[in-house]
C-alpha cells in the first residue's frame, strides 16, 4: 500500500519507518527539516545547551571534588551554540540515512491535502509535486503560541525558536510562562549567570506537576537567584532601545534586556487542506482523532502535537507507530496509562501517573512514600543531594499510581516507575526487587519502602 505522511518530526519519521518495515511504500513530506521541532528547535537543541550550563555550574564547584582550577572558567555562549548546531546536523543526517535505508521517499516541500487520496506539495525548489496515496498520517506538529500583547519580534521579544538562535548571552531576561519550556530556559540562562525573572499567571511554577515537586523547584530556583513572580498577569510591554519593560495591572513593572514568551504551543492545522477533505478539529484547532488515531475521514490519521494532548516527542513517536499500523489495516489503540515526562531544569524533574492533588480531587484513597536524595550515598558521591522522590500508591491494592521525582538524573530514573504503572505493579514489587548500591535508583526502592514505613534511610521519627 502507499502511505503519505505530512511532517517529519518525531511522530512522522517514526511512523514512516514503522510503515516501511511493514512493507508500505512510504512518502514522507517535510516543509522544513527532518526531525521537526524536537530535533531542530526543541528537545535536542535545548538539552545540548543545558548540558553545557549544568556542566558549567558543576565546574564552579570543582574544588569540592578535590580539583583545583588555576585561573577562572567562563561560559563561551557562541561555542555552545556551535556545538548545538553540530549535534543537530549529525542527527539530521542520521535520520536522512535511516529514511534512505528503509526506502522511504523524502519529499521536501509544503504539503496540502487536496482529497483523501492526494497531497499537493509545493517543493522547496519552487516546483510542485502530486503524491497519490491510499492512506495519510498528518504529523504537522506545533509552533510557539503568540499572544497579542507580547508579539514576537525576534530581537527583544523572543519565542523559544528565537532564544535558540541568540548570538550572545543577554545580561538579563524576563521569561513569561513557567511551564516546562519557560523553566528549562530559566534554569539554563541563570546557570550561565544571566539575571532571570520568571512571570507566571498561575500560583506556582510547572503547575501540572505534583504540588510538592513544584514547591521544591521554586525553592531551588530561588536559591539560584531566579526571581519568581507567580500568580500575576503581565498585561503590557514597552520595547525600548535599551531593553524591555513589562507592566502589571497594579502598576508594578519589571525590566530586562530581552523577554522570552513561552506561554504555550499553537497547532499547525492551517493551510494543510483539512477543510477541503473535511477533517474535524477541536476548540484549540487540534485535529480530533479516535483511539486508533484516525480522524473522522476514513484513511486519514493524525498524531503528535497536532492532536493536542501530551505534546511530547516520545508520545508523538509512539502515536506514529500506532497510526502506521492502523493505516495499514491494523487494529491497535493508543494507551496513555503510563506516559512519563521530564523537565530538564537543574535539578531535573520527572513524573508519571497520578499527582497527589489529582487523587484528592478524584477521591482516591492513596498512601505516599518519600525519600530525599540526601539520604543516599550516591547523591553525596556525585555531589547532588537536593531533591526527593514521592511514590503514590492505591491505599487498598498497593498498586503504584504515580511517581514524582525532582533531583539528579530524574529523567533517567523515571522509567522503572513507568514500567511499574504500565504493568499494574505494586510498591511491594519494587521493594522485592534488589537495587544496585550505590546508585540513584535506590531512591525509588526506598521511597516505595517508605509507603510501608520501611525505608532504611529514613530516621525512625520521620517514618510515615
Ligand atoms: P513536530 O516536531 O512539530 O514536527 C512537525 C513537522 O511537520 C515539522 O518539521 C514541520 O516543518 C512539518 N510540517 C508542518 N506543516 C507541514 C506541511 N504542510 N507540509 C510538510 N511538512 C509540514 N518534548 C519532549 O518529549 N522532550 C523534551 O525535552 C522537549 N523539549 C522541548 C523543548 C522546546 C523548546 C520545545 C518547543 C518543545 C519541546 N518538546 C519536548 C516537545 C516536542 O518538541 C514535540 O512534542 C515534538 O516535536 C512533536 O513532534 P511532532 O512529530 O508531532 O511534530
Short mmCIF file of C-alpha atoms and ligand atoms in Angstrom, two decimals:
data_model
loop_
_atom_site.label_atom_id
_atom_site.label_comp_id
_atom_site.label_asym_id
_atom_site.label_seq_id
_atom_site.Cartn_x
_atom_site.Cartn_y
_atom_site.Cartn_z
CA UNK A 1 0.00 0.00 0.00
CA UNK A 2 1.01 3.64 -0.49
CA UNK A 3 1.22 5.76 2.68
CA UNK A 4 1.86 9.51 2.77
CA UNK A 5 2.96 11.26 5.94
CA UNK A 6 2.81 15.01 6.34
CA UNK A 7 5.60 16.21 8.63
CA UNK A 8 8.91 14.52 9.50
CA UNK A 9 9.11 15.30 13.22
CA UNK A 10 9.49 12.53 15.81
CA UNK A 11 5.90 11.48 15.10
CA UNK A 12 6.12 11.50 11.30
CA UNK A 13 9.50 9.84 10.85
CA UNK A 14 8.76 7.12 13.45
CA UNK A 15 5.51 6.40 11.58
CA UNK A 16 7.39 6.30 8.25
CA UNK A 17 9.96 3.79 9.49
CA UNK A 18 7.32 1.58 11.11
CA UNK A 19 5.22 1.54 7.94
CA UNK A 20 8.20 0.94 5.63
CA UNK A 21 9.32 -2.00 7.80
CA UNK A 22 5.81 -3.43 7.45
CA UNK A 23 6.03 -3.22 3.66
CA UNK A 24 4.32 0.08 2.81
CA UNK A 25 5.52 2.34 0.04
CA UNK A 26 6.06 5.49 2.09
CA UNK A 27 6.35 9.14 1.07
CA UNK A 28 7.35 11.47 3.90
CA UNK A 29 6.69 15.14 3.18
CA UNK A 30 8.63 17.79 5.12
CA UNK A 31 8.45 21.55 4.69
CA UNK A 32 11.49 22.49 6.80
CA UNK A 33 13.98 19.91 8.11
CA UNK A 34 13.73 16.27 9.16
CA UNK A 35 13.45 15.78 12.91
CA UNK A 36 10.83 18.52 13.25
CA UNK A 37 10.64 20.82 16.26
CA UNK A 38 12.10 18.18 18.54
CA UNK A 39 15.41 17.89 16.75
CA UNK A 40 15.74 21.39 15.33
CA UNK A 41 14.08 23.76 17.80
CA UNK A 42 13.03 21.74 20.84
CA UNK A 43 14.17 18.69 22.80
CA UNK A 44 17.62 18.24 21.33
CA UNK A 45 18.99 21.80 21.00
CA UNK A 46 17.70 22.81 24.44
CA UNK A 47 19.24 19.75 26.06
CA UNK A 48 22.57 20.27 24.30
CA UNK A 49 22.67 23.80 25.74
CA UNK A 50 21.51 22.62 29.16
CA UNK A 51 24.31 20.03 29.16
CA UNK A 52 26.73 22.99 28.94
CA UNK A 53 25.05 25.08 31.65
CA UNK A 54 24.84 22.13 34.04
CA UNK A 55 28.49 21.32 33.43
CA UNK A 56 29.43 24.96 33.97
CA UNK A 57 27.51 25.12 37.26
CA UNK A 58 29.20 21.93 38.42
CA UNK A 59 32.59 23.14 37.27
CA UNK A 60 32.20 26.11 39.61
CA UNK A 61 32.22 23.51 42.41
CA UNK A 62 35.24 21.56 41.17
CA UNK A 63 37.22 22.37 44.29
CA UNK A 64 34.61 20.44 46.33
CA UNK A 65 35.73 17.40 44.35
CA UNK A 66 39.39 18.00 45.05
CA UNK A 67 40.16 19.55 41.67
CA UNK A 68 41.95 22.87 41.65
CA UNK A 69 41.20 25.28 38.85
CA UNK A 70 44.02 27.66 38.06
CA UNK A 71 42.52 30.80 36.57
CA UNK A 72 38.79 31.22 36.13
CA UNK A 73 36.27 29.43 33.96
CA UNK A 74 33.73 31.31 31.88
CA UNK A 75 30.88 30.25 29.61
CA UNK A 76 31.52 30.65 25.90
CA UNK A 77 27.99 31.00 24.59
CA UNK A 78 28.81 31.12 20.84
CA UNK A 79 30.75 27.83 21.29
CA UNK A 80 27.71 26.30 22.98
CA UNK A 81 25.52 27.36 20.06
CA UNK A 82 28.10 25.98 17.63
CA UNK A 83 28.12 22.63 19.48
CA UNK A 84 24.32 22.59 19.46
CA UNK A 85 24.21 23.22 15.69
CA UNK A 86 26.80 20.50 15.08
CA UNK A 87 24.87 17.90 17.09
CA UNK A 88 21.61 18.81 15.37
CA UNK A 89 23.26 18.43 11.95
CA UNK A 90 24.65 15.00 12.89
CA UNK A 91 21.19 13.87 14.00
CA UNK A 92 19.55 15.23 10.83
CA UNK A 93 21.99 13.20 8.76
CA UNK A 94 21.23 10.15 10.89
CA UNK A 95 17.50 10.47 10.20
CA UNK A 96 18.05 11.04 6.48
CA UNK A 97 20.18 7.88 6.35
CA UNK A 98 17.53 5.90 8.22
CA UNK A 99 14.85 7.06 5.79
CA UNK A 100 17.02 6.20 2.82
CA UNK A 101 17.91 2.82 4.27
CA UNK A 102 14.24 1.98 4.62
CA UNK A 103 13.43 3.02 1.05
CA UNK A 104 11.27 5.95 2.22
CA UNK A 105 10.79 8.77 -0.30
CA UNK A 106 11.51 12.11 1.36
CA UNK A 107 9.66 14.86 -0.47
CA UNK A 108 10.92 18.25 0.66
CA UNK A 109 8.20 20.86 0.48
CA UNK A 110 4.92 22.03 1.99
CA UNK A 111 2.06 19.60 1.54
CA UNK A 112 -1.67 20.28 1.31
CA UNK A 113 -4.36 17.62 1.21
CA UNK A 114 -6.44 18.12 -1.94
CA UNK A 115 -8.54 14.96 -1.48
CA UNK A 116 -8.34 11.93 0.85
CA UNK A 117 -6.10 10.21 -1.72
CA UNK A 118 -3.95 13.12 -2.89
CA UNK A 119 -1.49 15.63 -1.49
CA UNK A 120 -0.14 18.59 -3.45
CA UNK A 121 3.40 19.55 -2.44
CA UNK A 122 4.94 22.97 -3.10
CA UNK A 123 8.53 21.78 -3.36
CA UNK A 124 11.42 23.72 -1.85
CA UNK A 125 12.88 24.12 -5.35
CA UNK A 126 9.78 26.07 -6.44
CA UNK A 127 8.09 23.33 -8.47
CA UNK A 128 5.09 21.22 -7.50
CA UNK A 129 4.56 17.52 -6.90
CA UNK A 130 1.42 15.45 -6.53
CA UNK A 131 1.57 12.49 -4.14
CA UNK A 132 -1.11 9.83 -4.65
CA UNK A 133 -1.81 7.76 -1.56
CA UNK A 134 -4.01 5.03 -0.06
CA UNK A 135 -3.61 6.38 3.47
CA UNK A 136 -2.38 9.59 5.12
CA UNK A 137 -0.91 10.44 8.51
CA UNK A 138 -0.91 14.12 9.46
CA UNK A 139 2.01 14.96 11.76
CA UNK A 140 2.44 18.69 11.20
CA UNK A 141 3.23 19.49 14.84
CA UNK A 142 3.07 22.87 16.55
CA UNK A 143 4.77 26.26 16.84
CA UNK A 144 5.24 28.82 19.64
CA UNK A 145 1.94 30.41 20.65
CA UNK A 146 1.96 34.13 20.02
CA UNK A 147 -0.01 36.36 22.38
CA UNK A 148 -1.34 39.65 21.13
CA UNK A 149 0.05 41.74 24.00
CA UNK A 150 3.59 40.35 23.51
CA UNK A 151 4.22 39.88 19.77
CA UNK A 152 7.50 38.18 18.87
CA UNK A 153 9.96 40.50 17.15
CA UNK A 154 12.97 38.16 17.21
CA UNK A 155 15.06 40.90 18.81
CA UNK A 156 13.62 41.91 22.20
CA UNK A 157 10.51 39.71 22.44
CA UNK A 158 11.61 36.18 21.70
CA UNK A 159 9.93 32.85 21.02
CA UNK A 160 11.68 29.65 22.09
CA UNK A 161 12.83 29.38 18.44
CA UNK A 162 14.48 32.83 18.66
CA UNK A 163 16.09 32.05 22.02
CA UNK A 164 17.94 29.16 20.36
CA UNK A 165 19.38 31.48 17.70
CA UNK A 166 20.79 34.13 20.04
CA UNK A 167 24.39 35.07 19.37
CA UNK A 168 25.30 36.25 22.82
CA UNK A 169 24.03 35.92 26.35
CA UNK A 170 21.76 38.74 27.46
CA UNK A 171 22.59 40.41 30.75
CA UNK A 172 19.02 39.95 31.93
CA UNK A 173 16.00 38.03 30.69
CA UNK A 174 12.30 38.16 31.51
CA UNK A 175 10.53 34.85 30.91
CA UNK A 176 6.77 34.86 30.50
CA UNK A 177 5.38 31.44 31.38
CA UNK A 178 6.64 28.94 33.95
CA UNK A 179 5.67 25.78 32.10
CA UNK A 180 8.38 23.29 31.21
CA UNK A 181 9.82 25.34 28.34
CA UNK A 182 9.98 28.59 30.36
CA UNK A 183 11.52 26.82 33.35
CA UNK A 184 14.15 24.96 31.30
CA UNK A 185 15.29 28.23 29.73
CA UNK A 186 15.21 29.96 33.16
CA UNK A 187 17.45 27.27 34.63
CA UNK A 188 19.81 27.32 31.64
CA UNK A 189 20.29 31.09 31.48
CA UNK A 190 20.56 31.50 35.26
CA UNK A 191 23.22 28.78 35.50
CA UNK A 192 25.22 30.82 32.99
CA UNK A 193 24.91 33.95 35.13
CA UNK A 194 22.04 35.79 33.40
CA UNK A 195 19.65 37.71 35.67
CA UNK A 196 16.36 35.86 35.18
CA UNK A 197 12.84 36.87 36.17
CA UNK A 198 10.01 34.39 35.58
CA UNK A 199 6.45 35.71 35.33
CA UNK A 200 3.60 33.22 35.73
CA UNK A 201 -0.14 33.76 35.91
CA UNK A 202 -0.77 30.52 37.84
CA UNK A 203 0.05 30.34 41.54
CA UNK A 204 3.06 28.06 41.05
CA UNK A 205 5.73 27.10 38.55
CA UNK A 206 5.32 23.88 36.49
CA UNK A 207 1.74 23.82 37.74
CA UNK A 208 0.99 20.48 36.08
CA UNK A 209 3.43 18.71 38.41
CA UNK A 210 2.73 17.31 41.86
CA UNK A 211 2.45 20.19 44.30
CA UNK A 212 5.47 19.08 46.39
CA UNK A 213 7.62 18.88 43.28
CA UNK A 214 6.83 22.37 42.03
CA UNK A 215 7.32 23.76 45.56
CA UNK A 216 10.78 22.24 45.63
CA UNK A 217 11.64 23.59 42.18
CA UNK A 218 10.58 27.05 43.36
CA UNK A 219 12.91 26.71 46.35
CA UNK A 220 15.81 25.62 44.15
CA UNK A 221 15.12 28.40 41.62
CA UNK A 222 15.15 30.98 44.41
CA UNK A 223 18.41 29.55 45.72
CA UNK A 224 19.90 30.02 42.26
CA UNK A 225 18.78 33.65 42.31
CA UNK A 226 15.91 33.36 39.82
CA UNK A 227 13.26 35.97 40.60
CA UNK A 228 9.81 34.34 40.58
CA UNK A 229 6.64 36.34 40.10
CA UNK A 230 3.78 33.83 40.34
CA UNK A 231 0.04 34.46 40.42
CA UNK A 232 0.47 37.67 38.41
CA UNK A 233 -0.72 38.55 34.94
CA UNK A 234 1.56 40.77 32.90
CA UNK A 235 -0.54 42.94 30.64
CA UNK A 236 1.70 45.36 28.77
CA UNK A 237 5.14 45.57 27.30
CA UNK A 238 7.18 48.58 26.42
CA UNK A 239 10.02 47.87 23.99
CA UNK A 240 12.85 50.41 24.14
CA UNK A 241 16.25 50.73 22.53
CA UNK A 242 17.99 49.55 25.68
CA UNK A 243 15.60 46.82 26.78
CA UNK A 244 12.12 45.92 27.69
CA UNK A 245 9.68 46.83 30.43
CA UNK A 246 6.69 44.71 31.39
CA UNK A 247 3.89 46.11 33.48
CA UNK A 248 1.12 44.63 35.60
CA UNK A 249 -2.44 45.84 36.23
CA UNK A 250 -1.45 47.16 39.69
CA UNK A 251 1.09 49.49 38.07
CA UNK A 252 4.18 47.49 39.06
CA UNK A 253 6.88 46.96 36.43
CA UNK A 254 9.83 44.68 35.76
CA UNK A 255 12.52 45.26 33.19
CA UNK A 256 15.12 43.23 31.35
CA UNK A 257 17.31 43.24 28.27
CA UNK A 258 15.11 40.71 26.45
CA UNK A 259 11.94 38.78 27.04
CA UNK A 260 11.16 35.16 26.20
CA UNK A 261 7.48 34.38 25.75
CA UNK A 262 6.82 30.70 26.49
CA UNK A 263 3.11 30.52 27.16
CA UNK A 264 2.15 27.51 25.08
CA UNK A 265 2.04 26.00 21.60
CA UNK A 266 -0.27 26.56 18.63
CA UNK A 267 -1.10 23.52 16.47
CA UNK A 268 -0.16 23.54 12.77
CA UNK A 269 -3.54 22.88 11.20
CA UNK A 270 -3.92 25.89 8.94
CA UNK A 271 -3.33 25.68 5.19
CA UNK A 272 -2.97 21.91 5.03
CA UNK A 273 -6.32 21.21 3.37
CA UNK A 274 -8.28 20.00 6.40
CA UNK A 275 -11.39 21.90 5.30
CA UNK A 276 -11.10 20.53 1.75
CA UNK A 277 -11.11 16.92 2.93
CA UNK A 278 -13.48 17.56 5.88
CA UNK A 279 -11.25 16.67 8.86
CA UNK A 280 -12.82 17.79 12.17
CA UNK A 281 -10.94 19.97 14.66
CA UNK A 282 -11.42 20.80 18.35
CA UNK A 283 -11.74 24.10 20.19
CA UNK A 284 -7.99 24.83 20.12
CA UNK A 285 -7.69 23.90 16.44
CA UNK A 286 -6.28 20.45 17.23
CA UNK A 287 -7.20 17.55 14.94
CA UNK A 288 -9.73 15.24 16.56
CA UNK A 289 -8.92 11.53 16.43
CA UNK A 290 -10.35 8.31 17.85
CA UNK A 291 -8.42 5.81 20.00
CA UNK A 292 -6.86 4.37 16.84
CA UNK A 293 -5.72 7.90 15.93
CA UNK A 294 -7.99 8.02 12.90
CA UNK A 295 -9.75 11.29 12.09
CA UNK A 296 -13.43 11.42 11.10
CA UNK A 297 -12.27 10.88 7.49
CA UNK A 298 -11.53 7.18 6.90
CA UNK A 299 -7.90 6.57 5.96
CA UNK A 300 -6.67 9.90 7.37
CA UNK A 301 -4.85 9.63 10.70
CA UNK A 302 -3.23 12.32 12.87
CA UNK A 303 -0.53 12.11 15.53
CA UNK A 304 1.76 14.15 17.74
CA UNK A 305 1.45 17.78 18.77
CA UNK A 306 -1.17 18.47 16.09
CA UNK A 307 -3.73 16.40 18.03
CA UNK A 308 -3.01 18.30 21.29
CA UNK A 309 -2.81 16.17 24.41
CA UNK A 310 0.64 15.49 25.86
CA UNK A 311 2.67 17.39 23.24
CA UNK A 312 5.81 15.36 23.93
CA UNK A 313 8.22 13.86 21.41
CA UNK A 314 8.14 10.32 22.81
CA UNK A 315 4.32 10.37 22.77
CA UNK A 316 4.37 11.58 19.15
CA UNK A 317 6.71 8.70 18.20
CA UNK A 318 4.52 6.09 19.89
CA UNK A 319 1.43 7.55 18.23
CA UNK A 320 3.28 7.45 14.91
CA UNK A 321 3.89 3.72 15.26
CA UNK A 322 0.30 3.03 16.30
CA UNK A 323 -1.13 5.13 13.43
CA UNK A 324 1.20 3.46 10.91
CA UNK A 325 -0.05 0.03 11.97
CA UNK A 326 -3.69 1.12 11.79
CA UNK A 327 -3.27 2.89 8.44
CA UNK A 328 -2.08 -0.48 7.12
CA UNK A 329 -5.17 -2.31 8.35
CA UNK A 330 -4.16 -2.90 11.97
CA UNK A 331 -6.39 -2.53 14.98
CA UNK A 332 -4.14 -1.01 17.66
CA UNK A 333 -5.26 1.55 20.20
CA UNK A 334 -3.10 4.13 21.87
CA UNK A 335 -2.50 3.51 25.57
CA UNK A 336 -1.75 6.61 27.62
CA UNK A 337 -1.74 4.84 31.03
CA UNK A 338 1.88 5.48 31.86
CA UNK A 339 3.28 8.41 29.91
CA UNK A 340 6.44 9.63 31.64
CA UNK A 341 7.51 13.24 31.27
CA UNK A 342 10.62 15.13 32.21
CA UNK A 343 11.62 18.74 32.73
CA UNK A 344 15.31 19.33 32.21
CA UNK A 345 15.73 22.08 34.76
CA UNK A 346 18.53 21.85 37.26
CA UNK A 347 17.51 19.94 39.33
CA UNK A 348 15.61 17.77 36.85
CA UNK A 349 12.00 16.77 37.28
CA UNK A 350 10.33 13.61 36.01
CA UNK A 351 6.93 12.19 36.69
CA UNK A 352 4.48 9.53 35.68
CA UNK A 353 0.90 8.85 36.69
CA UNK A 354 -1.30 10.43 39.29
CA UNK A 355 -0.38 13.61 41.16
CA UNK A 356 -1.45 13.69 44.84
CA UNK A 357 -3.79 16.65 44.21
CA UNK A 358 -5.49 14.63 41.42
CA UNK A 359 -6.01 11.73 43.84
CA UNK A 360 -7.69 14.15 46.26
CA UNK A 361 -9.90 15.61 43.50
CA UNK A 362 -10.92 12.12 42.38
CA UNK A 363 -11.39 10.95 45.99
CA UNK A 364 -8.93 8.09 45.53
CA UNK A 365 -7.50 6.87 48.84
CA UNK A 366 -3.75 6.79 48.50
CA UNK A 367 -0.62 6.17 50.53
CA UNK A 368 2.57 8.09 49.84
CA UNK A 369 6.23 7.32 50.38
CA UNK A 370 9.08 9.82 50.17
CA UNK A 371 12.80 9.72 50.04
CA UNK A 372 15.19 12.65 49.98
CA UNK A 373 18.16 12.26 47.64
CA UNK A 374 20.38 13.44 50.52
CA UNK A 375 19.64 10.10 52.27
CA UNK A 376 21.54 8.26 49.55
CA UNK A 377 25.27 7.61 49.40
CA UNK A 378 25.29 8.04 45.61
CA UNK A 379 23.79 11.53 45.79
CA UNK A 380 26.70 12.59 48.03
CA UNK A 381 29.21 10.80 45.80
CA UNK A 382 28.16 12.86 42.77
CA UNK A 383 27.63 15.99 44.89
CA UNK A 384 23.94 16.39 44.03
CA UNK A 385 21.92 15.95 47.19
CA UNK A 386 18.92 18.21 46.56
CA UNK A 387 15.58 16.67 45.71
CA UNK A 388 13.21 13.91 46.55
CA UNK A 389 11.10 11.07 45.19
CA UNK A 390 7.45 10.66 46.02
CA UNK A 391 5.64 7.39 45.36
CA UNK A 392 1.85 7.37 45.39
CA UNK A 393 0.06 4.03 45.72
CA UNK A 394 -3.52 2.89 45.95
CA UNK A 395 -4.28 2.55 49.67
CA UNK A 396 -6.17 -0.71 49.28
CA UNK A 397 -4.49 -2.53 46.36
CA UNK A 398 -0.93 -1.15 46.84
CA UNK A 399 -0.71 -0.57 43.07
CA UNK A 400 1.69 2.18 42.05
CA UNK A 401 -0.41 5.12 40.82
CA UNK A 402 2.17 7.85 40.48
CA UNK A 403 5.85 8.59 40.94
CA UNK A 404 7.31 12.08 41.04
CA UNK A 405 10.98 12.89 41.11
CA UNK A 406 12.94 16.08 41.48
CA UNK A 407 16.67 15.60 41.66
CA UNK A 408 19.72 14.32 39.77
CA UNK A 409 19.03 12.22 36.68
CA UNK A 410 15.28 12.23 37.34
CA UNK A 411 14.64 11.81 33.60
CA UNK A 412 16.58 8.52 33.61
CA UNK A 413 15.15 7.24 36.90
CA UNK A 414 11.50 7.57 35.96
CA UNK A 415 11.33 4.52 33.69
CA UNK A 416 11.23 1.96 36.50
CA UNK A 417 8.12 3.76 37.72
CA UNK A 418 6.61 3.96 34.22
CA UNK A 419 7.07 0.21 33.81
CA UNK A 420 5.51 -0.42 37.23
CA UNK A 421 2.43 1.64 36.34
CA UNK A 422 2.17 0.21 32.83
CA UNK A 423 2.22 -3.34 34.16
CA UNK A 424 -0.04 -2.64 37.17
CA UNK A 425 2.73 -3.46 39.65
CA UNK A 426 2.55 -2.81 43.39
CA UNK A 427 5.03 -0.94 45.56
CA UNK A 428 5.80 -4.38 47.03
CA UNK A 429 7.04 -5.46 43.57
CA UNK A 430 9.54 -2.59 43.72
CA UNK A 431 10.60 -3.32 47.31
CA UNK A 432 11.07 -7.03 46.43
CA UNK A 433 13.47 -6.06 43.63
CA UNK A 434 17.09 -5.72 44.73
CA UNK A 435 18.63 -2.45 43.50
CA UNK A 436 22.36 -1.92 42.97
CA UNK A 437 24.24 0.03 45.65
CA UNK A 438 25.41 2.78 45.49
CA UNK A 439 23.07 4.13 42.80
CA UNK A 440 20.48 6.85 42.47
CA UNK A 441 17.93 4.15 41.62
CA UNK A 442 17.87 3.24 45.31
CA UNK A 443 15.79 6.37 45.80
CA UNK A 444 12.82 4.68 44.09
CA UNK A 445 13.33 1.49 46.12
CA UNK A 446 13.40 3.37 49.40
CA UNK A 447 10.51 5.71 48.53
CA UNK A 448 8.47 2.55 47.79
CA UNK A 449 9.63 1.09 51.12
CA UNK A 450 8.59 4.33 52.81
CA UNK A 451 4.99 3.71 51.67
CA UNK A 452 5.11 0.87 54.22
CA UNK A 453 7.20 2.72 56.80
CA UNK A 454 10.20 0.50 55.99
CA UNK A 455 12.73 2.76 54.27
CA UNK A 456 16.18 2.01 55.66
CA UNK A 457 17.48 5.56 55.37
CA UNK A 458 14.55 7.42 56.88
CA UNK A 459 15.03 8.34 60.54
CA UNK A 460 12.57 6.43 62.76
CA UNK A 461 10.75 9.55 63.91
CA UNK A 462 10.01 10.57 60.30
CA UNK A 463 8.57 7.22 59.24
CA UNK A 464 5.03 7.64 57.89
P1 LIG B 1 6.99 18.45 15.13
O1 LIG B 1 8.23 18.03 15.80
O2 LIG B 1 6.46 19.82 15.39
O3 LIG B 1 7.21 18.24 13.60
C1 LIG B 1 6.26 18.61 12.66
C2 LIG B 1 6.94 18.75 11.33
O4 LIG B 1 5.94 18.94 10.35
C3 LIG B 1 7.86 19.96 11.26
O5 LIG B 1 9.13 19.54 10.82
C4 LIG B 1 7.20 20.87 10.23
O6 LIG B 1 8.14 21.56 9.44
C5 LIG B 1 6.43 19.88 9.40
N1 LIG B 1 5.27 20.46 8.70
C6 LIG B 1 4.31 21.26 9.21
N2 LIG B 1 3.40 21.55 8.25
C7 LIG B 1 3.79 20.89 7.14
C8 LIG B 1 3.24 20.78 5.83
N3 LIG B 1 2.12 21.40 5.48
N4 LIG B 1 3.92 20.02 4.92
C9 LIG B 1 5.07 19.37 5.28
N5 LIG B 1 5.61 19.46 6.49
C10 LIG B 1 4.97 20.21 7.41
N6 LIG B 1 9.38 17.04 24.08
C11 LIG B 1 9.94 16.04 24.78
O7 LIG B 1 9.41 14.93 24.79
N7 LIG B 1 11.11 16.23 25.48
C12 LIG B 1 11.71 17.43 25.53
O8 LIG B 1 12.75 17.58 26.17
C13 LIG B 1 11.14 18.50 24.82
N8 LIG B 1 11.71 19.72 24.83
C14 LIG B 1 11.17 20.72 24.10
C15 LIG B 1 11.76 21.97 24.13
C16 LIG B 1 11.22 23.01 23.40
C17 LIG B 1 11.88 24.37 23.44
C18 LIG B 1 10.06 22.80 22.61
C19 LIG B 1 9.48 23.91 21.77
C20 LIG B 1 9.46 21.57 22.57
C21 LIG B 1 9.99 20.51 23.33
N9 LIG B 1 9.40 19.26 23.35
C22 LIG B 1 9.95 18.26 24.08
C23 LIG B 1 8.17 18.98 22.58
C24 LIG B 1 8.50 18.24 21.28
O9 LIG B 1 9.40 19.01 20.53
C25 LIG B 1 7.22 17.99 20.49
O10 LIG B 1 6.29 17.34 21.30
C26 LIG B 1 7.51 17.14 19.27
O11 LIG B 1 8.45 17.75 18.42
C27 LIG B 1 6.22 16.87 18.49
O12 LIG B 1 6.52 16.07 17.40
P2 LIG B 1 5.59 16.05 16.11
O13 LIG B 1 6.15 15.00 15.21
O14 LIG B 1 4.18 15.96 16.49
O15 LIG B 1 5.75 17.48 15.44
#
